[in-house]
Amino acid sequence: MGKRYADVIVDISHEQVDRPFQYEIPQRMQETLDFGMCVEIPFGNGNKIRKGYVVGLSDKCNWDPAKMKAIHRIVVDSAAAQDRQIKLAAWIKKNYGATMIQAIKTVIPARKSVKKVEHKKLILKATREEALDALGQAQRKHQVAKARLLKELLNEGELPYEWVTGKLMVSAATVSGLEKAGIVRKEIITSYRNPVKRMESEEADKKLSDEQTEIVREVTRDYDTGNRGTYLIHGITGSGKTEVYIRLIEEIVARGKQAIVLIPEIALTYQTLLRFYRHFGDRVSVLNSSLSAGEKYDQCERAKHGEIDVIIGPRSALFTPFPHLGLIIIDEEHEASYKSESAPKYHARETAIYLAEITGASVVLGSATPSLEAFYRAKQGQYRLFSMTKRLTGGALPQIYTVDLREELKSGNRTIFSRKLQELLADRLAKGQQSMLFINRRGLAGFVSCRACGYVAKCPHCDVSLSEHRGGRLLCHYCGYEMPSLKNCPECGSKYISGFRAGTQQIEDKLKELYPQMRVLRMDADTTKTKDSYEEILTAFRNGEADVLVGTQMIVKGHDFPNVTLVGVLAEDLSLSVGDYRAGERTFQLITQAAGRAGRGSLPGEVVVQTYQPEHYAIVHAGQQDYLSFYEEEIMYRKMMQYPPAAHMLAVQLFGRNEMETLQTGKLLAERVKGMSCPEESLRSRLQVIGPSPAGIGKIEDIYRFVFYVKHKEYEQLVQVKDMLEEHLHEGNYSRVSVQFDFDPVNGL
Ligand code: ADP
Ligand code: ZN
Ligand code: ZN
C-alpha cells in the first residue's frame, strides 16, 4: 500500500494554528484511521504530543516529505466525528467566527470518553435478626465502620457500592468479611444510564383538532414527497403545539428516522418530559446541563447506535449524532438561549436549518410570540406559516389591565403594588385561588442611589450598579464583589441613600406585611441554587402549598398551574429601558408569556401589567394580545433602522485590560472595515459602521469591553468583513486585545 496522509486540526485554540496540518498515516493505522477520528500527534518544535481531529485524507503529500511527521496513535474510545459533523463545524466557523477546533468541540460536545458504566451494589442477604445480631457484635467490638455499614443496610436494604466505600468509608476488607459470613452480597449491574425514569402509564392518543390535523398532514405530506422545508407554527400557549410535535415525531419515527426536539432548558420541565416519555418510552432521551459528561456521552452513543429515536434538550442537543435525522423541532423558537454566548456564537435556529439541509430533515419552529426573524421569513415565503388560534384547554384568554404607575404615585400610592393589583390579590386570597407575581430582578433591591446628588453605588471592577441584599451588604452580580451598605453618600455625605426597592425578596416581604396570612413562595437565582430546588418549588406551588409565587423570568416559562387566575407583571419598564433594539420584542414576549400563565384551567384569568410607559407600542399591543399589530409596528422600525431581520448586523467585540489600547484597536479595525470596498455594490448599500463605543457593561472583572457594529443587507458581506478582520488580526500584533464576533446579536454585551 502506498503512503497515505491525514489533515489534522490540532487541539489548540489559537488563530496561528487554526488550519489543518498534514501528517503521515503509519502502515499499522491505514486500515483503522478514519475521517473525524481523534488522534495524538507530535506538534511544534518540541514535538509535544497533542490531540487533534482528522478532517481530511489523501494520497498526496503537500509538505516536504523529509519533514513530514507521523500520527502517533488513535485515541481509542473517542467519539469519531461523522463526516457531516465536520461539515457542520466548518459551516459554523465560517458563519459565526471561531477557530476550527472551537467549532469542532461545539459539534462534538461529549468528546470525553468514559468507561462503560459498571455499577455494583451491596445487598443485605441475611435475615433482619441475623443482621441485628451482627450489628450488636460489631458495636461491642468497637468496629465502627462495620457497624455503620450494617445500620445503613438495615435501613435501606441495599446500597450503591460507591457509597459504601465513599460516603460510609468502609474498607473493601470489611465488606469481604461480611460477604464471607453470608450477611451481604455484591451484585453487578451493567447498563446505559438513562436519566429518564420509567413511567408505567401509556397515554391514549387524543383526537387532533382541525388546526392540528392540518399541520401534521401537510408536514408529513411534504416530507413524503421529498420537500424538506422549514415550518413556523404561531400558536398561542395551550393551543396544542406540543401535541403536534409528538404526532409529527411519531410519523417520522414510523419512517425509520429520528428527531431532535429543542426546548429551552428553563422550560424543560418534568411535566413536558413525561408527555414525551409516555409516547416514546425508553426510545426517548434527555440532554440537559445537570447530566455529567459521561451521561452525555452515553446519550450520544445510544443515538449513534440506534437505541433511541428522539432526543430532547437545550441548544446543544442539536448536535446529537443520529444516523438518519428526519426532523428537528425548536419549541419557543424566539428564546434568547438559542444563541450561544461564547465563541462560536451560533444560533441554534440557523444552524438547525443548515443541518437539516445536509441531512435531508425538516425543521418545525414553534412559538406563541415568534421572533421577528422567523415571522419575517415566513411572510417572505421562506418558511411555511401555520397559525393555531384556539386554546384547547377551554379557558378563554385572560383579561389584561395595564396600570400607569405615574398615576398611582399621583394619587398617593407609594407601594410597589398598584391599587388594581392589591384589589385582585385580596380577591384571590379570599377565593383560595393562586397568583403569580413576576419581576426581572433578583435580590432585595436594585441599585443603590443617593437622592440628594444622584450618586449610584457601582462595582469597582465591573461598571455595573451594586445590589442591596439582606444583611446589609452590597453585591455585584457579575463578579461577586461585596461591601457593607452605605450609611452616608460617599460623594456628598447625605444620609438619603437607599436602594431602589423592587426585588423578589422585597416583594415577598411586602406581601407578608400587607396580607399576614398569605403563604408565599419565592423563585429566583438565590432560592434555586441546588439542582432540585427548582422542581421542588414548582411542585409545592402546584400542590397548593402557597397562595402566591413570586419570581424572576424563570416562572413565566411553560408551566401549567390550573389554579392560577392572577398574574402580576411588576415594573415591566426594566426590560424596556435596556437600550438595545430588541427591547420592544422582549417586552412583548414577556407580557404574553406571563399572561399565558393565567387561566390555564377552567377558571378565567386576569393579568395586571404595571408600567411607567403605558403608551409604548409593545405594551399596548401586548395588552391586547395582538401579535400581528405588534409585528407590523416593530418590523417598520427594524426596516427604517436597518436592524435584523431587515438587514444583518455584526458586532465586533473587543476585550482588554488597557482601556485606551482596547479602544484604539477598535478604532483601527473599524477604520479598516470602512475602507473595504464593495465594487459591485451601489453606494446606497455600502457597509455601515457604528462605533466603537463602550459595551453595555463597559468593564467586567477589570477587563474593558468595547464594541462596534457593522450592518449590511447581505449576511455574506459581513462574513467577508469577519474574514478580513481575522486575517488582519493574525498578521498584526494584537496579543493584548482579544476580539470576538457576534452575528445578529441577541444578547447584548
Ligand atoms: P402548547 O404546546 O401549544 O402550549 P399543548 O400541546 O401543551 O399546547 O396543549 C395544551 C393542552 O391541551 C394540554 O393539556 C394538552 O394535553 C391538551 N391538548 C392538546 N391537543 C389536544 C387535543 N387534540 N384534544 C384534547 N386536548 C388536547
Ligand atoms: Zn450624594
Ligand atoms: Zn463586579
Short mmCIF file of N, CA, C and O in Angstrom, two decimals, residues 32 67 140 183 190 469 657 672 745:
data_model
loop_
_atom_site.label_atom_id
_atom_site.label_comp_id
_atom_site.label_asym_id
_atom_site.label_seq_id
_atom_site.Cartn_x
_atom_site.Cartn_y
_atom_site.Cartn_z
N THR A 32 -7.50 1.31 9.99
CA THR A 32 -8.44 1.79 11.01
C THR A 32 -8.69 3.30 10.98
O THR A 32 -9.79 3.75 11.30
N LYS A 67 10.36 16.36 6.13
CA LYS A 67 9.94 16.95 7.41
C LYS A 67 8.60 16.42 7.91
O LYS A 67 8.12 16.82 8.96
N ARG A 140 -20.16 -3.89 70.07
CA ARG A 140 -19.43 -4.28 71.28
C ARG A 140 -17.93 -4.29 71.03
O ARG A 140 -17.14 -3.91 71.87
N ILE A 183 -23.58 -12.39 55.20
CA ILE A 183 -24.51 -11.34 55.62
C ILE A 183 -24.87 -10.41 54.46
O ILE A 183 -25.99 -9.94 54.36
N THR A 190 -24.74 -3.77 34.75
CA THR A 190 -24.16 -3.03 33.63
C THR A 190 -25.32 -2.46 32.84
O THR A 190 -26.21 -3.19 32.43
N HIS A 469 -28.50 43.52 49.33
CA HIS A 469 -29.05 42.24 49.76
C HIS A 469 -29.32 42.28 51.24
O HIS A 469 -28.80 43.12 51.97
N ARG A 657 -7.26 44.69 29.01
CA ARG A 657 -7.01 45.26 30.34
C ARG A 657 -6.71 46.75 30.27
O ARG A 657 -6.95 47.48 31.23
N ARG A 672 -10.61 50.00 9.16
CA ARG A 672 -10.32 49.03 8.09
C ARG A 672 -11.60 48.56 7.42
O ARG A 672 -11.65 48.36 6.22
N PRO A 745 -26.58 39.85 16.81
CA PRO A 745 -26.55 39.60 18.25
C PRO A 745 -27.94 39.58 18.87
O PRO A 745 -28.83 40.31 18.45
#
